[in-house]
């Protein structure tokens, strides 16, 4: 088990790759980033770092950034059937039969990636801000048309992903017939660590892994699910994502939201009074068993700037 981090000693300090072990960050010598290293054997690299670290710091003394601060690409899937059904019902739609033919995904913004602890702003103009509790794999070995049977060998590590979503903006713009744009453009959390795949192997069950997934808002439990509920496996996601194109080291593939893993679902089932949208000052924590937890405070967003004057 190896838990890689991207960290700095404070604001403005350079980012470094390191290994978290027993509450202390062991910094790797050299200038290579974690993105530079994902194509190597991270388990062996981790042993070398622990044997001869460039520095050793208490976890509380460093700033943890997203493990891969700017991935080459991010594909976010919708691989949990229970989320797919409930969330589409919440917006007056239903799950298309095509969902069962191949794992559906969209591309999101690599430049909007943040790490745990970073304040997350409400997107301009949104009054329906939401979190989405997910897990992501990071590609370590490039390839195209990857067979399902070989796909897991292309994974460098696993991390928590939160797809922050402006539901009102998302619904409005998707009515045009294209995928989400500004509804999903403001922030995506990765972190707090990148865990080597061997940590998950003992927990394989079904198409996923028997790892509990939870979310809370202001200390109140909201979401509870398991990574074992995946309908589409990560191997199938990798195989489909690589079909006719090439995945490269550092590419991120998100699972999509676990069942009950967002306010859109919870408010649909239990009511908006019980599960209101996020507002400035809310504290959100997402955790996945074995992968750690991420925490964020929601802050106010920018004012909407008009694109053009409408005719009177």
PDB file of C-alpha atoms in Angstrom:
ATOM      1  CA  UNK A   1       0.000   0.000   0.000  1.00  0.00           C
ATOM      2  CA  UNK A   2       1.436   3.338  -1.081  1.00  0.00           C
ATOM      3  CA  UNK A   3      -0.247   6.729  -0.684  1.00  0.00           C
ATOM      4  CA  UNK A   4       1.295   9.320  -2.973  1.00  0.00           C
ATOM      5  CA  UNK A   5       0.657  13.033  -2.501  1.00  0.00           C
ATOM      6  CA  UNK A   6       1.449  16.290  -4.218  1.00  0.00           C
ATOM      7  CA  UNK A   7       2.292  18.792  -1.500  1.00  0.00           C
ATOM      8  CA  UNK A   8       3.881  22.132  -0.731  1.00  0.00           C
ATOM      9  CA  UNK A   9       5.246  23.642   2.446  1.00  0.00           C
ATOM     10  CA  UNK A  10       2.914  26.628   2.137  1.00  0.00           C
ATOM     11  CA  UNK A  11       1.380  29.197  -0.230  1.00  0.00           C
ATOM     12  CA  UNK A  12       3.682  29.934  -3.154  1.00  0.00           C
ATOM     13  CA  UNK A  13       6.085  27.104  -2.338  1.00  0.00           C
ATOM     14  CA  UNK A  14       6.925  24.667  -5.146  1.00  0.00           C
ATOM     15  CA  UNK A  15       4.891  21.496  -5.519  1.00  0.00           C
ATOM     16  CA  UNK A  16       6.645  18.240  -4.691  1.00  0.00           C
ATOM     17  CA  UNK A  17       5.800  14.555  -4.899  1.00  0.00           C
ATOM     18  CA  UNK A  18       5.890  12.557  -1.709  1.00  0.00           C
ATOM     19  CA  UNK A  19       4.584   9.511   0.123  1.00  0.00           C
ATOM     20  CA  UNK A  20       2.289   9.761   3.137  1.00  0.00           C
ATOM     21  CA  UNK A  21       3.183   7.205   5.815  1.00  0.00           C
ATOM     22  CA  UNK A  22       2.003   7.117   9.428  1.00  0.00           C
ATOM     23  CA  UNK A  23       0.932  10.755   9.418  1.00  0.00           C
ATOM     24  CA  UNK A  24       4.141  12.121   7.888  1.00  0.00           C
ATOM     25  CA  UNK A  25       4.919  13.186   4.334  1.00  0.00           C
ATOM     26  CA  UNK A  26       8.184  11.796   2.979  1.00  0.00           C
ATOM     27  CA  UNK A  27       9.325  14.057   0.160  1.00  0.00           C
ATOM     28  CA  UNK A  28      10.883  12.570  -2.960  1.00  0.00           C
ATOM     29  CA  UNK A  29      14.244  13.930  -4.068  1.00  0.00           C
ATOM     30  CA  UNK A  30      14.375  15.570  -7.474  1.00  0.00           C
ATOM     31  CA  UNK A  31      12.054  17.835  -9.410  1.00  0.00           C
ATOM     32  CA  UNK A  32       9.783  15.193 -10.966  1.00  0.00           C
ATOM     33  CA  UNK A  33       6.089  15.702 -10.300  1.00  0.00           C
ATOM     34  CA  UNK A  34       3.664  12.906  -9.568  1.00  0.00           C
ATOM     35  CA  UNK A  35       2.448  13.265 -13.156  1.00  0.00           C
ATOM     36  CA  UNK A  36       6.025  12.520 -14.267  1.00  0.00           C
ATOM     37  CA  UNK A  37       6.059   9.409 -12.075  1.00  0.00           C
ATOM     38  CA  UNK A  38       2.698   7.757 -12.789  1.00  0.00           C
ATOM     39  CA  UNK A  39       4.197   5.800 -15.669  1.00  0.00           C
ATOM     40  CA  UNK A  40       6.649   4.098 -13.302  1.00  0.00           C
ATOM     41  CA  UNK A  41       6.119   1.417 -10.656  1.00  0.00           C
ATOM     42  CA  UNK A  42       4.721   3.668  -7.922  1.00  0.00           C
ATOM     43  CA  UNK A  43       4.893   0.916  -5.320  1.00  0.00           C
ATOM     44  CA  UNK A  44       8.636   0.426  -5.875  1.00  0.00           C
ATOM     45  CA  UNK A  45       9.183   4.189  -6.129  1.00  0.00           C
ATOM     46  CA  UNK A  46       7.351   4.591  -2.847  1.00  0.00           C
ATOM     47  CA  UNK A  47       9.628   2.126  -1.085  1.00  0.00           C
ATOM     48  CA  UNK A  48      12.642   4.063  -2.350  1.00  0.00           C
ATOM     49  CA  UNK A  49      11.203   7.342  -1.067  1.00  0.00           C
ATOM     50  CA  UNK A  50      10.497   5.926   2.370  1.00  0.00           C
ATOM     51  CA  UNK A  51      14.032   4.483   2.526  1.00  0.00           C
ATOM     52  CA  UNK A  52      15.747   7.756   1.557  1.00  0.00           C
ATOM     53  CA  UNK A  53      13.410  10.777   1.708  1.00  0.00           C
ATOM     54  CA  UNK A  54      14.573  14.269   0.803  1.00  0.00           C
ATOM     55  CA  UNK A  55      12.573  15.579   3.770  1.00  0.00           C
ATOM     56  CA  UNK A  56      10.047  14.339   6.305  1.00  0.00           C
ATOM     57  CA  UNK A  57       7.228  16.632   7.440  1.00  0.00           C
ATOM     58  CA  UNK A  58       4.142  16.169   9.577  1.00  0.00           C
ATOM     59  CA  UNK A  59       1.025  15.979   7.437  1.00  0.00           C
ATOM     60  CA  UNK A  60      -0.427  18.929   9.370  1.00  0.00           C
ATOM     61  CA  UNK A  61       2.565  21.063   8.355  1.00  0.00           C
ATOM     62  CA  UNK A  62       2.027  20.776   4.589  1.00  0.00           C
ATOM     63  CA  UNK A  63      -0.593  21.809   2.045  1.00  0.00           C
ATOM     64  CA  UNK A  64      -2.000  18.853   0.113  1.00  0.00           C
ATOM     65  CA  UNK A  65      -2.793  19.661  -3.503  1.00  0.00           C
ATOM     66  CA  UNK A  66      -4.609  17.487  -6.004  1.00  0.00           C
ATOM     67  CA  UNK A  67      -2.349  14.470  -6.683  1.00  0.00           C
ATOM     68  CA  UNK A  68      -2.395  15.354 -10.403  1.00  0.00           C
ATOM     69  CA  UNK A  69      -3.010  19.131 -10.363  1.00  0.00           C
ATOM     70  CA  UNK A  70      -3.543  19.431 -14.143  1.00  0.00           C
ATOM     71  CA  UNK A  71      -4.339  16.070 -15.738  1.00  0.00           C
ATOM     72  CA  UNK A  72      -3.964  15.675 -19.514  1.00  0.00           C
ATOM     73  CA  UNK A  73      -7.702  14.912 -19.648  1.00  0.00           C
ATOM     74  CA  UNK A  74     -10.634  14.046 -17.392  1.00  0.00           C
ATOM     75  CA  UNK A  75     -13.420  11.736 -18.493  1.00  0.00           C
ATOM     76  CA  UNK A  76     -16.255  11.490 -15.999  1.00  0.00           C
ATOM     77  CA  UNK A  77     -18.548   8.491 -16.393  1.00  0.00           C
ATOM     78  CA  UNK A  78     -22.049   7.674 -15.131  1.00  0.00           C
ATOM     79  CA  UNK A  79     -21.333   4.098 -14.083  1.00  0.00           C
ATOM     80  CA  UNK A  80     -23.687   3.617 -11.099  1.00  0.00           C
ATOM     81  CA  UNK A  81     -27.127   2.510 -12.299  1.00  0.00           C
ATOM     82  CA  UNK A  82     -29.009   3.646  -9.182  1.00  0.00           C
ATOM     83  CA  UNK A  83     -27.636   7.196  -9.531  1.00  0.00           C
ATOM     84  CA  UNK A  84     -28.329   7.272 -13.271  1.00  0.00           C
ATOM     85  CA  UNK A  85     -31.967   6.284 -12.819  1.00  0.00           C
ATOM     86  CA  UNK A  86     -32.761   8.571  -9.875  1.00  0.00           C
ATOM     87  CA  UNK A  87     -30.906  11.656 -11.114  1.00  0.00           C
ATOM     88  CA  UNK A  88     -32.566  11.539 -14.533  1.00  0.00           C
ATOM     89  CA  UNK A  89     -35.974  11.143 -12.916  1.00  0.00           C
ATOM     90  CA  UNK A  90     -35.162  14.237 -10.857  1.00  0.00           C
ATOM     91  CA  UNK A  91     -34.935  16.322 -14.027  1.00  0.00           C
ATOM     92  CA  UNK A  92     -38.044  14.812 -15.610  1.00  0.00           C
ATOM     93  CA  UNK A  93     -36.286  12.282 -17.820  1.00  0.00           C
ATOM     94  CA  UNK A  94     -35.565   8.563 -17.845  1.00  0.00           C
ATOM     95  CA  UNK A  95     -32.557   6.350 -18.442  1.00  0.00           C
ATOM     96  CA  UNK A  96     -32.044   5.649 -22.142  1.00  0.00           C
ATOM     97  CA  UNK A  97     -31.581   1.983 -23.169  1.00  0.00           C
ATOM     98  CA  UNK A  98     -28.247   3.032 -24.743  1.00  0.00           C
ATOM     99  CA  UNK A  99     -26.833   3.449 -21.218  1.00  0.00           C
ATOM    100  CA  UNK A 100     -26.669  -0.351 -20.994  1.00  0.00           C
ATOM    101  CA  UNK A 101     -24.713  -0.663 -24.261  1.00  0.00           C
ATOM    102  CA  UNK A 102     -21.553   1.168 -23.169  1.00  0.00           C
ATOM    103  CA  UNK A 103     -20.385   3.313 -20.223  1.00  0.00           C
ATOM    104  CA  UNK A 104     -21.376   6.927 -20.891  1.00  0.00           C
ATOM    105  CA  UNK A 105     -19.021   9.810 -20.080  1.00  0.00           C
ATOM    106  CA  UNK A 106     -18.283  13.469 -20.758  1.00  0.00           C
ATOM    107  CA  UNK A 107     -15.057  15.481 -20.734  1.00  0.00           C
ATOM    108  CA  UNK A 108     -14.578  18.068 -17.999  1.00  0.00           C
ATOM    109  CA  UNK A 109     -12.079  20.867 -17.337  1.00  0.00           C
ATOM    110  CA  UNK A 110      -8.536  19.784 -16.287  1.00  0.00           C
ATOM    111  CA  UNK A 111      -7.692  23.397 -15.403  1.00  0.00           C
ATOM    112  CA  UNK A 112     -10.415  23.470 -12.740  1.00  0.00           C
ATOM    113  CA  UNK A 113      -8.910  20.701 -10.584  1.00  0.00           C
ATOM    114  CA  UNK A 114      -8.475  21.539  -6.891  1.00  0.00           C
ATOM    115  CA  UNK A 115      -7.162  19.702  -3.842  1.00  0.00           C
ATOM    116  CA  UNK A 116      -8.724  19.095  -0.457  1.00  0.00           C
ATOM    117  CA  UNK A 117      -9.190  22.165   1.724  1.00  0.00           C
ATOM    118  CA  UNK A 118      -9.498  24.590  -1.179  1.00  0.00           C
ATOM    119  CA  UNK A 119     -12.601  26.802  -0.863  1.00  0.00           C
ATOM    120  CA  UNK A 120     -15.033  26.031  -3.690  1.00  0.00           C
ATOM    121  CA  UNK A 121     -17.026  28.903  -5.168  1.00  0.00           C
ATOM    122  CA  UNK A 122     -20.639  28.732  -6.264  1.00  0.00           C
ATOM    123  CA  UNK A 123     -20.574  29.164 -10.072  1.00  0.00           C
ATOM    124  CA  UNK A 124     -21.780  32.600 -11.221  1.00  0.00           C
ATOM    125  CA  UNK A 125     -25.553  32.695 -11.551  1.00  0.00           C
ATOM    126  CA  UNK A 126     -26.241  29.351  -9.865  1.00  0.00           C
ATOM    127  CA  UNK A 127     -28.735  28.794  -7.062  1.00  0.00           C
ATOM    128  CA  UNK A 128     -28.536  24.978  -7.168  1.00  0.00           C
ATOM    129  CA  UNK A 129     -24.968  24.039  -6.252  1.00  0.00           C
ATOM    130  CA  UNK A 130     -24.244  20.358  -5.594  1.00  0.00           C
ATOM    131  CA  UNK A 131     -21.440  17.927  -4.795  1.00  0.00           C
ATOM    132  CA  UNK A 132     -21.016  14.494  -6.425  1.00  0.00           C
ATOM    133  CA  UNK A 133     -19.306  11.660  -4.547  1.00  0.00           C
ATOM    134  CA  UNK A 134     -17.096   9.624  -6.897  1.00  0.00           C
ATOM    135  CA  UNK A 135     -13.895   7.589  -7.227  1.00  0.00           C
ATOM    136  CA  UNK A 136     -11.396   8.016 -10.058  1.00  0.00           C
ATOM    137  CA  UNK A 137      -8.531   6.032 -11.522  1.00  0.00           C
ATOM    138  CA  UNK A 138      -5.414   7.667 -12.954  1.00  0.00           C
ATOM    139  CA  UNK A 139      -3.840   6.067 -16.013  1.00  0.00           C
ATOM    140  CA  UNK A 140      -0.182   5.084 -15.663  1.00  0.00           C
ATOM    141  CA  UNK A 141       0.489   3.268 -18.926  1.00  0.00           C
ATOM    142  CA  UNK A 142      -0.623   4.566 -22.293  1.00  0.00           C
ATOM    143  CA  UNK A 143      -2.557   2.515 -24.803  1.00  0.00           C
ATOM    144  CA  UNK A 144      -5.336   2.436 -27.337  1.00  0.00           C
ATOM    145  CA  UNK A 145      -8.072  -0.155 -27.934  1.00  0.00           C
ATOM    146  CA  UNK A 146      -7.153  -1.682 -24.566  1.00  0.00           C
ATOM    147  CA  UNK A 147      -8.837  -5.060 -23.899  1.00  0.00           C
ATOM    148  CA  UNK A 148     -10.944  -5.254 -20.752  1.00  0.00           C
ATOM    149  CA  UNK A 149      -8.767  -8.119 -19.494  1.00  0.00           C
ATOM    150  CA  UNK A 150      -5.645  -5.921 -19.607  1.00  0.00           C
ATOM    151  CA  UNK A 151      -7.178  -2.617 -18.512  1.00  0.00           C
ATOM    152  CA  UNK A 152      -6.404  -2.738 -14.765  1.00  0.00           C
ATOM    153  CA  UNK A 153      -2.676  -3.017 -15.541  1.00  0.00           C
ATOM    154  CA  UNK A 154      -2.912   0.495 -17.040  1.00  0.00           C
ATOM    155  CA  UNK A 155      -3.979   2.030 -13.684  1.00  0.00           C
ATOM    156  CA  UNK A 156      -1.355   3.923 -11.696  1.00  0.00           C
ATOM    157  CA  UNK A 157      -3.571   4.825  -8.769  1.00  0.00           C
ATOM    158  CA  UNK A 158      -6.995   5.547  -7.351  1.00  0.00           C
ATOM    159  CA  UNK A 159      -8.337   8.691  -5.684  1.00  0.00           C
ATOM    160  CA  UNK A 160     -11.531  10.427  -4.580  1.00  0.00           C
ATOM    161  CA  UNK A 161     -13.213  12.682  -7.142  1.00  0.00           C
ATOM    162  CA  UNK A 162     -15.870  15.319  -6.482  1.00  0.00           C
ATOM    163  CA  UNK A 163     -17.648  16.659  -9.537  1.00  0.00           C
ATOM    164  CA  UNK A 164     -19.010  20.010  -8.313  1.00  0.00           C
ATOM    165  CA  UNK A 165     -22.199  20.780 -10.230  1.00  0.00           C
ATOM    166  CA  UNK A 166     -24.461  23.783 -10.790  1.00  0.00           C
ATOM    167  CA  UNK A 167     -27.705  21.911 -11.423  1.00  0.00           C
ATOM    168  CA  UNK A 168     -29.718  24.868 -12.663  1.00  0.00           C
ATOM    169  CA  UNK A 169     -27.056  25.921 -15.174  1.00  0.00           C
ATOM    170  CA  UNK A 170     -26.565  22.309 -16.216  1.00  0.00           C
ATOM    171  CA  UNK A 171     -30.260  21.737 -16.935  1.00  0.00           C
ATOM    172  CA  UNK A 172     -30.614  25.019 -18.829  1.00  0.00           C
ATOM    173  CA  UNK A 173     -27.633  24.562 -21.129  1.00  0.00           C
ATOM    174  CA  UNK A 174     -28.192  20.834 -21.807  1.00  0.00           C
ATOM    175  CA  UNK A 175     -31.598  21.690 -23.226  1.00  0.00           C
ATOM    176  CA  UNK A 176     -29.650  22.859 -26.287  1.00  0.00           C
ATOM    177  CA  UNK A 177     -28.623  19.243 -26.963  1.00  0.00           C
ATOM    178  CA  UNK A 178     -24.959  19.303 -25.977  1.00  0.00           C
ATOM    179  CA  UNK A 179     -23.295  18.046 -22.802  1.00  0.00           C
ATOM    180  CA  UNK A 180     -22.741  20.011 -19.594  1.00  0.00           C
ATOM    181  CA  UNK A 181     -20.595  23.140 -19.909  1.00  0.00           C
ATOM    182  CA  UNK A 182     -20.716  25.861 -17.232  1.00  0.00           C
ATOM    183  CA  UNK A 183     -22.820  23.556 -15.069  1.00  0.00           C
ATOM    184  CA  UNK A 184     -19.691  21.421 -14.530  1.00  0.00           C
ATOM    185  CA  UNK A 185     -16.871  23.871 -15.277  1.00  0.00           C
ATOM    186  CA  UNK A 186     -16.063  25.492 -11.936  1.00  0.00           C
ATOM    187  CA  UNK A 187     -14.217  22.847  -9.904  1.00  0.00           C
ATOM    188  CA  UNK A 188     -13.330  19.155  -9.728  1.00  0.00           C
ATOM    189  CA  UNK A 189     -11.647  17.828  -6.594  1.00  0.00           C
ATOM    190  CA  UNK A 190      -9.044  15.056  -6.724  1.00  0.00           C
ATOM    191  CA  UNK A 191      -7.427  13.768  -3.549  1.00  0.00           C
ATOM    192  CA  UNK A 192      -6.320  13.698  -0.890  1.00  0.00           C
ATOM    193  CA  UNK A 193      -3.937  10.947  -2.017  1.00  0.00           C
ATOM    194  CA  UNK A 194      -3.241   8.725  -5.019  1.00  0.00           C
ATOM    195  CA  UNK A 195      -3.436   5.165  -3.687  1.00  0.00           C
ATOM    196  CA  UNK A 196      -1.731   2.349  -5.577  1.00  0.00           C
ATOM    197  CA  UNK A 197      -4.187  -0.240  -6.977  1.00  0.00           C
ATOM    198  CA  UNK A 198      -2.947  -3.055  -4.731  1.00  0.00           C
ATOM    199  CA  UNK A 199      -4.818  -1.415  -1.835  1.00  0.00           C
ATOM    200  CA  UNK A 200      -8.153  -2.109  -3.540  1.00  0.00           C
ATOM    201  CA  UNK A 201      -7.455  -5.632  -4.799  1.00  0.00           C
ATOM    202  CA  UNK A 202      -8.472  -7.476  -1.591  1.00  0.00           C
ATOM    203  CA  UNK A 203     -11.894  -5.810  -1.727  1.00  0.00           C
ATOM    204  CA  UNK A 204     -13.033  -6.744  -5.234  1.00  0.00           C
ATOM    205  CA  UNK A 205     -16.753  -7.467  -5.321  1.00  0.00           C
ATOM    206  CA  UNK A 206     -19.068  -7.501  -8.305  1.00  0.00           C
ATOM    207  CA  UNK A 207     -17.909  -4.919 -10.831  1.00  0.00           C
ATOM    208  CA  UNK A 208     -16.270  -2.771  -8.173  1.00  0.00           C
ATOM    209  CA  UNK A 209     -14.798  -2.879  -4.705  1.00  0.00           C
ATOM    210  CA  UNK A 210     -16.288  -3.244  -1.230  1.00  0.00           C
ATOM    211  CA  UNK A 211     -15.309   0.239  -0.074  1.00  0.00           C
ATOM    212  CA  UNK A 212     -17.796   2.466   1.758  1.00  0.00           C
ATOM    213  CA  UNK A 213     -18.434   5.939   0.307  1.00  0.00           C
ATOM    214  CA  UNK A 214     -19.911   8.725   2.455  1.00  0.00           C
ATOM    215  CA  UNK A 215     -20.652  12.444   2.332  1.00  0.00           C
ATOM    216  CA  UNK A 216     -21.717  14.980   4.943  1.00  0.00           C
ATOM    217  CA  UNK A 217     -22.723  18.641   4.894  1.00  0.00           C
ATOM    218  CA  UNK A 218     -22.096  20.714   8.018  1.00  0.00           C
ATOM    219  CA  UNK A 219     -21.446  17.516   9.943  1.00  0.00           C
ATOM    220  CA  UNK A 220     -24.787  15.934   8.993  1.00  0.00           C
ATOM    221  CA  UNK A 221     -24.618  12.629   7.114  1.00  0.00           C
ATOM    222  CA  UNK A 222     -26.006  12.939   3.585  1.00  0.00           C
ATOM    223  CA  UNK A 223     -24.716  10.220   1.233  1.00  0.00           C
ATOM    224  CA  UNK A 224     -23.864   6.573   1.927  1.00  0.00           C
ATOM    225  CA  UNK A 225     -22.986   4.003  -0.715  1.00  0.00           C
ATOM    226  CA  UNK A 226     -20.379   1.506  -1.817  1.00  0.00           C
ATOM    227  CA  UNK A 227     -17.958   1.262  -4.722  1.00  0.00           C
ATOM    228  CA  UNK A 228     -19.127  -2.340  -5.136  1.00  0.00           C
ATOM    229  CA  UNK A 229     -22.358  -1.043  -6.716  1.00  0.00           C
ATOM    230  CA  UNK A 230     -20.660  -0.087  -9.987  1.00  0.00           C
ATOM    231  CA  UNK A 231     -22.623  -1.371 -12.988  1.00  0.00           C
ATOM    232  CA  UNK A 232     -19.725  -0.642 -15.358  1.00  0.00           C
ATOM    233  CA  UNK A 233     -16.304  -1.677 -14.029  1.00  0.00           C
ATOM    234  CA  UNK A 234     -13.237   0.544 -14.232  1.00  0.00           C
ATOM    235  CA  UNK A 235     -11.778  -2.005 -16.649  1.00  0.00           C
ATOM    236  CA  UNK A 236     -14.770  -1.526 -18.953  1.00  0.00           C
ATOM    237  CA  UNK A 237     -14.518   2.255 -18.633  1.00  0.00           C
ATOM    238  CA  UNK A 238     -10.831   2.155 -19.590  1.00  0.00           C
ATOM    239  CA  UNK A 239     -11.470  -0.155 -22.524  1.00  0.00           C
ATOM    240  CA  UNK A 240     -14.265   2.062 -23.835  1.00  0.00           C
ATOM    241  CA  UNK A 241     -12.387   5.321 -23.259  1.00  0.00           C
ATOM    242  CA  UNK A 242      -9.406   3.955 -25.219  1.00  0.00           C
ATOM    243  CA  UNK A 243     -11.492   2.720 -28.153  1.00  0.00           C
ATOM    244  CA  UNK A 244     -10.207   4.363 -31.317  1.00  0.00           C
ATOM    245  CA  UNK A 245      -8.004   6.809 -29.386  1.00  0.00           C
ATOM    246  CA  UNK A 246      -5.102   6.830 -26.926  1.00  0.00           C
ATOM    247  CA  UNK A 247      -5.040   7.147 -23.157  1.00  0.00           C
ATOM    248  CA  UNK A 248      -1.835   8.639 -21.743  1.00  0.00           C
ATOM    249  CA  UNK A 249      -0.259   8.683 -18.266  1.00  0.00           C
ATOM    250  CA  UNK A 250      -2.110  11.084 -15.997  1.00  0.00           C
ATOM    251  CA  UNK A 251      -5.496  10.804 -17.714  1.00  0.00           C
ATOM    252  CA  UNK A 252      -8.295  10.658 -15.128  1.00  0.00           C
ATOM    253  CA  UNK A 253     -11.409   8.482 -15.421  1.00  0.00           C
ATOM    254  CA  UNK A 254     -14.140   9.184 -12.871  1.00  0.00           C
ATOM    255  CA  UNK A 255     -16.726   6.605 -11.838  1.00  0.00           C
ATOM    256  CA  UNK A 256     -19.642   8.965 -11.772  1.00  0.00           C
ATOM    257  CA  UNK A 257     -21.757   9.470  -8.680  1.00  0.00           C
ATOM    258  CA  UNK A 258     -22.525   6.618  -6.302  1.00  0.00           C
ATOM    259  CA  UNK A 259     -26.197   6.069  -5.488  1.00  0.00           C
ATOM    260  CA  UNK A 260     -27.459   8.788  -3.067  1.00  0.00           C
ATOM    261  CA  UNK A 261     -24.142  10.580  -3.704  1.00  0.00           C
ATOM    262  CA  UNK A 262     -25.497  14.041  -4.514  1.00  0.00           C
ATOM    263  CA  UNK A 263     -28.157  16.494  -3.379  1.00  0.00           C
ATOM    264  CA  UNK A 264     -30.005  16.186  -6.700  1.00  0.00           C
ATOM    265  CA  UNK A 265     -30.848  12.576  -5.835  1.00  0.00           C
ATOM    266  CA  UNK A 266     -31.468  13.121  -2.143  1.00  0.00           C
ATOM    267  CA  UNK A 267     -33.823  16.054  -2.661  1.00  0.00           C
ATOM    268  CA  UNK A 268     -35.705  14.117  -5.338  1.00  0.00           C
ATOM    269  CA  UNK A 269     -36.340  11.220  -2.947  1.00  0.00           C
ATOM    270  CA  UNK A 270     -36.619  13.020   0.418  1.00  0.00           C
ATOM    271  CA  UNK A 271     -37.470  16.620  -0.471  1.00  0.00           C
ATOM    272  CA  UNK A 272     -35.571  19.858  -0.910  1.00  0.00           C
ATOM    273  CA  UNK A 273     -36.380  21.085   2.599  1.00  0.00           C
ATOM    274  CA  UNK A 274     -34.421  18.205   4.077  1.00  0.00           C
ATOM    275  CA  UNK A 275     -31.613  18.385   1.511  1.00  0.00           C
ATOM    276  CA  UNK A 276     -31.215  21.988   0.305  1.00  0.00           C
ATOM    277  CA  UNK A 277     -28.653  23.090  -2.271  1.00  0.00           C
ATOM    278  CA  UNK A 278     -25.226  24.161  -1.053  1.00  0.00           C
ATOM    279  CA  UNK A 279     -24.755  27.807  -0.077  1.00  0.00           C
ATOM    280  CA  UNK A 280     -21.725  29.888   0.976  1.00  0.00           C
ATOM    281  CA  UNK A 281     -20.437  28.790   4.377  1.00  0.00           C
ATOM    282  CA  UNK A 282     -21.459  25.144   4.009  1.00  0.00           C
ATOM    283  CA  UNK A 283     -18.789  22.595   4.916  1.00  0.00           C
ATOM    284  CA  UNK A 284     -18.712  19.477   2.758  1.00  0.00           C
ATOM    285  CA  UNK A 285     -16.761  16.300   3.513  1.00  0.00           C
ATOM    286  CA  UNK A 286     -16.521  13.288   1.200  1.00  0.00           C
ATOM    287  CA  UNK A 287     -14.795  10.061   2.230  1.00  0.00           C
ATOM    288  CA  UNK A 288     -14.070   6.673   0.709  1.00  0.00           C
ATOM    289  CA  UNK A 289     -12.848   3.777   2.804  1.00  0.00           C
ATOM    290  CA  UNK A 290      -9.114   3.330   2.232  1.00  0.00           C
ATOM    291  CA  UNK A 291      -8.845   6.433   0.057  1.00  0.00           C
ATOM    292  CA  UNK A 292      -9.136   9.103   2.770  1.00  0.00           C
ATOM    293  CA  UNK A 293     -11.401  12.132   2.849  1.00  0.00           C
ATOM    294  CA  UNK A 294     -11.632  15.579   1.270  1.00  0.00           C
ATOM    295  CA  UNK A 295     -13.061  18.678   2.934  1.00  0.00           C
ATOM    296  CA  UNK A 296     -14.213  21.955   1.414  1.00  0.00           C
ATOM    297  CA  UNK A 297     -15.963  25.149   2.450  1.00  0.00           C
ATOM    298  CA  UNK A 298     -18.359  26.639  -0.084  1.00  0.00           C
ATOM    299  CA  UNK A 299     -17.856  30.337  -0.779  1.00  0.00           C
ATOM    300  CA  UNK A 300     -19.773  32.946  -2.744  1.00  0.00           C
ATOM    301  CA  UNK A 301     -19.099  33.111  -6.468  1.00  0.00           C
ATOM    302  CA  UNK A 302     -18.544  35.959  -8.879  1.00  0.00           C
ATOM    303  CA  UNK A 303     -21.273  38.149 -10.295  1.00  0.00           C
ATOM    304  CA  UNK A 304     -22.587  37.157 -13.712  1.00  0.00           C
ATOM    305  CA  UNK A 305     -21.266  39.426 -16.445  1.00  0.00           C
ATOM    306  CA  UNK A 306     -23.756  39.784 -19.356  1.00  0.00           C
ATOM    307  CA  UNK A 307     -22.735  38.581 -22.801  1.00  0.00           C
ATOM    308  CA  UNK A 308     -24.836  41.125 -24.707  1.00  0.00           C
ATOM    309  CA  UNK A 309     -27.692  43.509 -24.176  1.00  0.00           C
ATOM    310  CA  UNK A 310     -31.077  42.032 -25.006  1.00  0.00           C
ATOM    311  CA  UNK A 311     -33.277  44.174 -27.259  1.00  0.00           C
ATOM    312  CA  UNK A 312     -35.991  46.115 -25.452  1.00  0.00           C
TER     313      UNK A 312
END
